[in-house]
JSON list of C-alpha atoms in Angstrom, two decimals:
[
{"chain": "Y", "resi": 1, "resn": "MET", "atom": "CA", "xyz": [-149.60, 123.04, -237.63]},
{"chain": "Y", "resi": 2, "resn": "ASN", "atom": "CA", "xyz": [-147.74, 126.35, -237.82]},
{"chain": "Y", "resi": 3, "resn": "TRP", "atom": "CA", "xyz": [-147.28, 127.49, -234.24]},
{"chain": "Y", "resi": 4, "resn": "LYS", "atom": "CA", "xyz": [-146.64, 131.08, -233.27]},
{"chain": "Y", "resi": 5, "resn": "VAL", "atom": "CA", "xyz": [-146.35, 133.02, -230.02]},
{"chain": "Y", "resi": 6, "resn": "LEU", "atom": "CA", "xyz": [-149.27, 132.15, -227.73]},
{"chain": "Y", "resi": 7, "resn": "LYS", "atom": "CA", "xyz": [-151.31, 135.27, -227.06]},
{"chain": "Y", "resi": 8, "resn": "THR", "atom": "CA", "xyz": [-154.65, 134.00, -225.79]},
{"chain": "Y", "resi": 9, "resn": "GLU", "atom": "CA", "xyz": [-155.82, 131.41, -223.30]},
{"chain": "Y", "resi": 10, "resn": "GLU", "atom": "CA", "xyz": [-157.32, 129.48, -226.22]},
{"chain": "Y", "resi": 11, "resn": "ASP", "atom": "CA", "xyz": [-153.93, 129.42, -227.98]},
{"chain": "Y", "resi": 12, "resn": "TYR", "atom": "CA", "xyz": [-152.34, 128.25, -224.75]},
{"chain": "Y", "resi": 13, "resn": "ASN", "atom": "CA", "xyz": [-154.92, 125.49, -224.20]},
{"chain": "Y", "resi": 14, "resn": "ASN", "atom": "CA", "xyz": [-154.57, 124.24, -227.79]},
{"chain": "Y", "resi": 15, "resn": "ALA", "atom": "CA", "xyz": [-150.78, 124.19, -227.52]},
{"chain": "Y", "resi": 16, "resn": "SER", "atom": "CA", "xyz": [-150.93, 122.40, -224.15]},
{"chain": "Y", "resi": 17, "resn": "LEU", "atom": "CA", "xyz": [-153.26, 119.73, -225.51]},
{"chain": "Y", "resi": 18, "resn": "ARG", "atom": "CA", "xyz": [-151.05, 119.14, -228.53]},
{"chain": "Y", "resi": 19, "resn": "LEU", "atom": "CA", "xyz": [-147.97, 119.04, -226.31]},
{"chain": "Y", "resi": 20, "resn": "MET", "atom": "CA", "xyz": [-149.55, 116.26, -224.26]},
{"chain": "Y", "resi": 21, "resn": "GLU", "atom": "CA", "xyz": [-150.52, 114.34, -227.41]},
{"chain": "Y", "resi": 22, "resn": "ILE", "atom": "CA", "xyz": [-146.94, 114.25, -228.71]},
{"chain": "Y", "resi": 23, "resn": "PHE", "atom": "CA", "xyz": [-145.10, 114.25, -225.38]},
{"chain": "Y", "resi": 24, "resn": "HIS", "atom": "CA", "xyz": [-143.44, 110.89, -226.07]},
{"chain": "Y", "resi": 25, "resn": "ALA", "atom": "CA", "xyz": [-142.38, 111.73, -229.63]},
{"chain": "Y", "resi": 26, "resn": "ASN", "atom": "CA", "xyz": [-139.38, 109.85, -230.96]},
{"chain": "Y", "resi": 27, "resn": "PRO", "atom": "CA", "xyz": [-136.20, 111.94, -231.28]},
{"chain": "Y", "resi": 28, "resn": "ASN", "atom": "CA", "xyz": [-135.33, 113.49, -234.64]},
{"chain": "Y", "resi": 29, "resn": "THR", "atom": "CA", "xyz": [-138.89, 113.40, -235.94]},
{"chain": "Y", "resi": 30, "resn": "PRO", "atom": "CA", "xyz": [-141.19, 116.24, -236.97]},
{"chain": "Y", "resi": 31, "resn": "GLU", "atom": "CA", "xyz": [-143.22, 115.58, -233.81]},
{"chain": "Y", "resi": 32, "resn": "SER", "atom": "CA", "xyz": [-140.07, 115.91, -231.70]},
{"chain": "Y", "resi": 33, "resn": "ASP", "atom": "CA", "xyz": [-139.32, 119.28, -233.30]},
{"chain": "Y", "resi": 34, "resn": "GLU", "atom": "CA", "xyz": [-142.91, 120.36, -232.73]},
{"chain": "Y", "resi": 35, "resn": "LEU", "atom": "CA", "xyz": [-142.69, 119.22, -229.11]},
{"chain": "Y", "resi": 36, "resn": "ASP", "atom": "CA", "xyz": [-139.53, 121.28, -228.55]},
{"chain": "Y", "resi": 37, "resn": "LEU", "atom": "CA", "xyz": [-141.23, 124.36, -229.99]},
{"chain": "Y", "resi": 38, "resn": "LEU", "atom": "CA", "xyz": [-144.42, 123.85, -227.99]},
{"chain": "Y", "resi": 39, "resn": "MET", "atom": "CA", "xyz": [-142.46, 123.48, -224.75]},
{"chain": "Y", "resi": 40, "resn": "VAL", "atom": "CA", "xyz": [-140.84, 126.87, -225.37]},
{"chain": "Y", "resi": 41, "resn": "LEU", "atom": "CA", "xyz": [-144.13, 128.51, -226.30]},
{"chain": "Y", "resi": 42, "resn": "VAL", "atom": "CA", "xyz": [-146.04, 127.10, -223.33]},
{"chain": "Y", "resi": 43, "resn": "LYS", "atom": "CA", "xyz": [-143.26, 128.03, -220.89]},
{"chain": "Y", "resi": 44, "resn": "ASP", "atom": "CA", "xyz": [-143.16, 131.56, -222.32]},
{"chain": "Y", "resi": 45, "resn": "TYR", "atom": "CA", "xyz": [-146.93, 131.92, -221.85]},
{"chain": "Y", "resi": 46, "resn": "ASP", "atom": "CA", "xyz": [-146.72, 130.49, -218.32]},
{"chain": "Y", "resi": 47, "resn": "ASP", "atom": "CA", "xyz": [-143.92, 132.89, -217.39]},
{"chain": "Y", "resi": 48, "resn": "LYS", "atom": "CA", "xyz": [-145.90, 135.88, -218.67]},
{"chain": "Y", "resi": 49, "resn": "HIS", "atom": "CA", "xyz": [-149.31, 134.98, -217.26]},
{"chain": "Y", "resi": 50, "resn": "TYR", "atom": "CA", "xyz": [-148.90, 132.81, -214.18]},
{"chain": "Y", "resi": 51, "resn": "GLU", "atom": "CA", "xyz": [-146.94, 133.62, -211.06]},
{"chain": "Y", "resi": 52, "resn": "LEU", "atom": "CA", "xyz": [-145.74, 130.59, -209.16]},
{"chain": "Y", "resi": 53, "resn": "PRO", "atom": "CA", "xyz": [-145.69, 130.87, -205.38]},
{"chain": "Y", "resi": 54, "resn": "GLU", "atom": "CA", "xyz": [-142.32, 131.01, -203.72]},
{"chain": "Y", "resi": 55, "resn": "LEU", "atom": "CA", "xyz": [-141.44, 127.88, -201.85]},
{"chain": "Y", "resi": 56, "resn": "ASP", "atom": "CA", "xyz": [-139.97, 127.89, -198.38]},
{"chain": "Y", "resi": 57, "resn": "ALA", "atom": "CA", "xyz": [-136.86, 125.69, -198.40]},
{"chain": "Y", "resi": 58, "resn": "LEU", "atom": "CA", "xyz": [-137.49, 124.45, -194.87]},
{"chain": "Y", "resi": 59, "resn": "GLU", "atom": "CA", "xyz": [-141.04, 123.39, -195.73]},
{"chain": "Y", "resi": 60, "resn": "VAL", "atom": "CA", "xyz": [-139.81, 121.61, -198.87]},
{"chain": "Y", "resi": 61, "resn": "ILE", "atom": "CA", "xyz": [-137.19, 119.73, -196.82]},
{"chain": "Y", "resi": 62, "resn": "LYS", "atom": "CA", "xyz": [-139.78, 118.72, -194.20]},
{"chain": "Y", "resi": 63, "resn": "TYR", "atom": "CA", "xyz": [-142.14, 117.57, -196.94]},
{"chain": "Y", "resi": 64, "resn": "LYS", "atom": "CA", "xyz": [-139.43, 115.49, -198.62]},
{"chain": "Y", "resi": 65, "resn": "MET", "atom": "CA", "xyz": [-138.49, 113.98, -195.26]},
{"chain": "Y", "resi": 66, "resn": "GLN", "atom": "CA", "xyz": [-142.12, 113.01, -194.62]},
{"chain": "Y", "resi": 67, "resn": "GLU", "atom": "CA", "xyz": [-142.46, 111.66, -198.15]},
{"chain": "Y", "resi": 68, "resn": "MET", "atom": "CA", "xyz": [-139.36, 109.49, -197.64]},
{"chain": "Y", "resi": 69, "resn": "GLY", "atom": "CA", "xyz": [-140.29, 108.44, -194.10]},
{"chain": "Y", "resi": 70, "resn": "MET", "atom": "CA", "xyz": [-137.23, 110.15, -192.63]},
{"chain": "Y", "resi": 71, "resn": "LYS", "atom": "CA", "xyz": [-136.64, 111.39, -189.12]},
{"chain": "Y", "resi": 72, "resn": "ALA", "atom": "CA", "xyz": [-134.47, 114.32, -188.04]},
{"chain": "Y", "resi": 73, "resn": "LYS", "atom": "CA", "xyz": [-131.61, 111.97, -187.12]},
{"chain": "Y", "resi": 74, "resn": "ASP", "atom": "CA", "xyz": [-131.47, 110.83, -190.76]},
{"chain": "Y", "resi": 75, "resn": "LEU", "atom": "CA", "xyz": [-130.25, 114.31, -191.71]},
{"chain": "Y", "resi": 76, "resn": "GLU", "atom": "CA", "xyz": [-127.23, 114.19, -189.41]},
{"chain": "Y", "resi": 77, "resn": "PRO", "atom": "CA", "xyz": [-124.86, 112.85, -192.12]},
{"chain": "Y", "resi": 78, "resn": "ILE", "atom": "CA", "xyz": [-125.98, 115.71, -194.39]},
{"chain": "Y", "resi": 79, "resn": "ILE", "atom": "CA", "xyz": [-126.29, 118.66, -191.99]},
{"chain": "Y", "resi": 80, "resn": "GLY", "atom": "CA", "xyz": [-124.17, 117.72, -189.01]},
{"chain": "Y", "resi": 81, "resn": "SER", "atom": "CA", "xyz": [-124.82, 117.10, -185.34]},
{"chain": "Y", "resi": 82, "resn": "LYS", "atom": "CA", "xyz": [-128.19, 116.42, -183.77]},
{"chain": "Y", "resi": 83, "resn": "GLY", "atom": "CA", "xyz": [-128.19, 119.99, -182.45]},
{"chain": "Y", "resi": 84, "resn": "HIS", "atom": "CA", "xyz": [-127.52, 121.44, -185.91]},
{"chain": "Y", "resi": 85, "resn": "VAL", "atom": "CA", "xyz": [-130.33, 119.39, -187.44]},
{"chain": "Y", "resi": 86, "resn": "SER", "atom": "CA", "xyz": [-132.72, 120.42, -184.69]},
{"chain": "Y", "resi": 87, "resn": "SER", "atom": "CA", "xyz": [-131.90, 124.12, -185.00]},
{"chain": "Y", "resi": 88, "resn": "ILE", "atom": "CA", "xyz": [-132.23, 124.01, -188.80]},
{"chain": "Y", "resi": 89, "resn": "LEU", "atom": "CA", "xyz": [-135.59, 122.20, -188.74]},
{"chain": "Y", "resi": 90, "resn": "SER", "atom": "CA", "xyz": [-136.94, 124.56, -186.06]},
{"chain": "Y", "resi": 91, "resn": "GLY", "atom": "CA", "xyz": [-135.89, 127.58, -188.08]},
{"chain": "Y", "resi": 92, "resn": "LYS", "atom": "CA", "xyz": [-133.54, 128.87, -185.38]},
{"chain": "Y", "resi": 93, "resn": "ARG", "atom": "CA", "xyz": [-130.50, 128.50, -187.63]},
{"chain": "Y", "resi": 94, "resn": "GLU", "atom": "CA", "xyz": [-130.14, 129.41, -191.30]},
{"chain": "Y", "resi": 95, "resn": "ILE", "atom": "CA", "xyz": [-129.33, 126.83, -193.94]},
{"chain": "Y", "resi": 96, "resn": "THR", "atom": "CA", "xyz": [-125.76, 127.47, -195.09]},
{"chain": "Y", "resi": 97, "resn": "LEU", "atom": "CA", "xyz": [-124.69, 127.31, -198.71]},
{"chain": "Y", "resi": 98, "resn": "LYS", "atom": "CA", "xyz": [-122.83, 124.06, -198.06]},
{"chain": "Y", "resi": 99, "resn": "MET", "atom": "CA", "xyz": [-125.92, 122.53, -196.40]},
{"chain": "Y", "resi": 100, "resn": "ALA", "atom": "CA", "xyz": [-128.12, 123.77, -199.24]},
{"chain": "Y", "resi": 101, "resn": "GLN", "atom": "CA", "xyz": [-125.88, 122.06, -201.79]},
{"chain": "Y", "resi": 102, "resn": "LYS", "atom": "CA", "xyz": [-125.98, 118.77, -199.89]},
{"chain": "Y", "resi": 103, "resn": "LEU", "atom": "CA", "xyz": [-129.74, 118.96, -199.32]},
{"chain": "Y", "resi": 104, "resn": "LYS", "atom": "CA", "xyz": [-130.36, 119.88, -202.96]},
{"chain": "Y", "resi": 105, "resn": "ASN", "atom": "CA", "xyz": [-128.44, 116.84, -204.11]},
{"chain": "Y", "resi": 106, "resn": "TYR", "atom": "CA", "xyz": [-129.84, 114.46, -201.50]},
{"chain": "Y", "resi": 107, "resn": "PHE", "atom": "CA", "xyz": [-133.50, 115.37, -202.03]},
{"chain": "Y", "resi": 108, "resn": "SER", "atom": "CA", "xyz": [-133.22, 116.37, -205.74]},
{"chain": "Y", "resi": 109, "resn": "ILE", "atom": "CA", "xyz": [-134.59, 119.82, -204.91]},
{"chain": "Y", "resi": 110, "resn": "PRO", "atom": "CA", "xyz": [-134.12, 122.60, -207.47]},
{"chain": "Y", "resi": 111, "resn": "ALA", "atom": "CA", "xyz": [-131.47, 125.08, -206.35]},
{"chain": "Y", "resi": 112, "resn": "GLU", "atom": "CA", "xyz": [-133.96, 127.92, -206.85]},
{"chain": "Y", "resi": 113, "resn": "VAL", "atom": "CA", "xyz": [-135.83, 126.79, -203.73]},
{"chain": "Y", "resi": 114, "resn": "PHE", "atom": "CA", "xyz": [-132.84, 127.82, -201.64]},
{"chain": "Y", "resi": 115, "resn": "LEU", "atom": "CA", "xyz": [-132.17, 131.05, -203.53]},
{"chain": "Y", "resi": 116, "resn": "HIS", "atom": "CA", "xyz": [-135.49, 132.63, -202.53]},
{"chain": "Y", "resi": 117, "resn": "ASN", "atom": "CA", "xyz": [-134.67, 132.14, -198.88]},
{"chain": "Y", "resi": 118, "resn": "THR", "atom": "CA", "xyz": [-131.40, 134.05, -198.69]}
]
């Protein structure tokens, strides 16, 4: 199919369905090329038509901790002392850039989560 810029919801839905059909295309195949193009087109449409909510870094960290069965003390090697961890999790102290880098890497959180909170 000859894809072009997605302008309608119907175009978007058709492209999304096709993207899912060929999502596991083998590299260096026509389907792989089509997949690459569809990913760009769908992302472009998403960016223009859908606004994603901003995420609060502290809430993301708490969620990841819960998901991984972690307690506050488990963050001490990453953040610092028990007091530091407590003040960060309670929102009394800001997450520093150094902490954000460590937390990003530890929890595999996109850096953008921390950028919206500065």
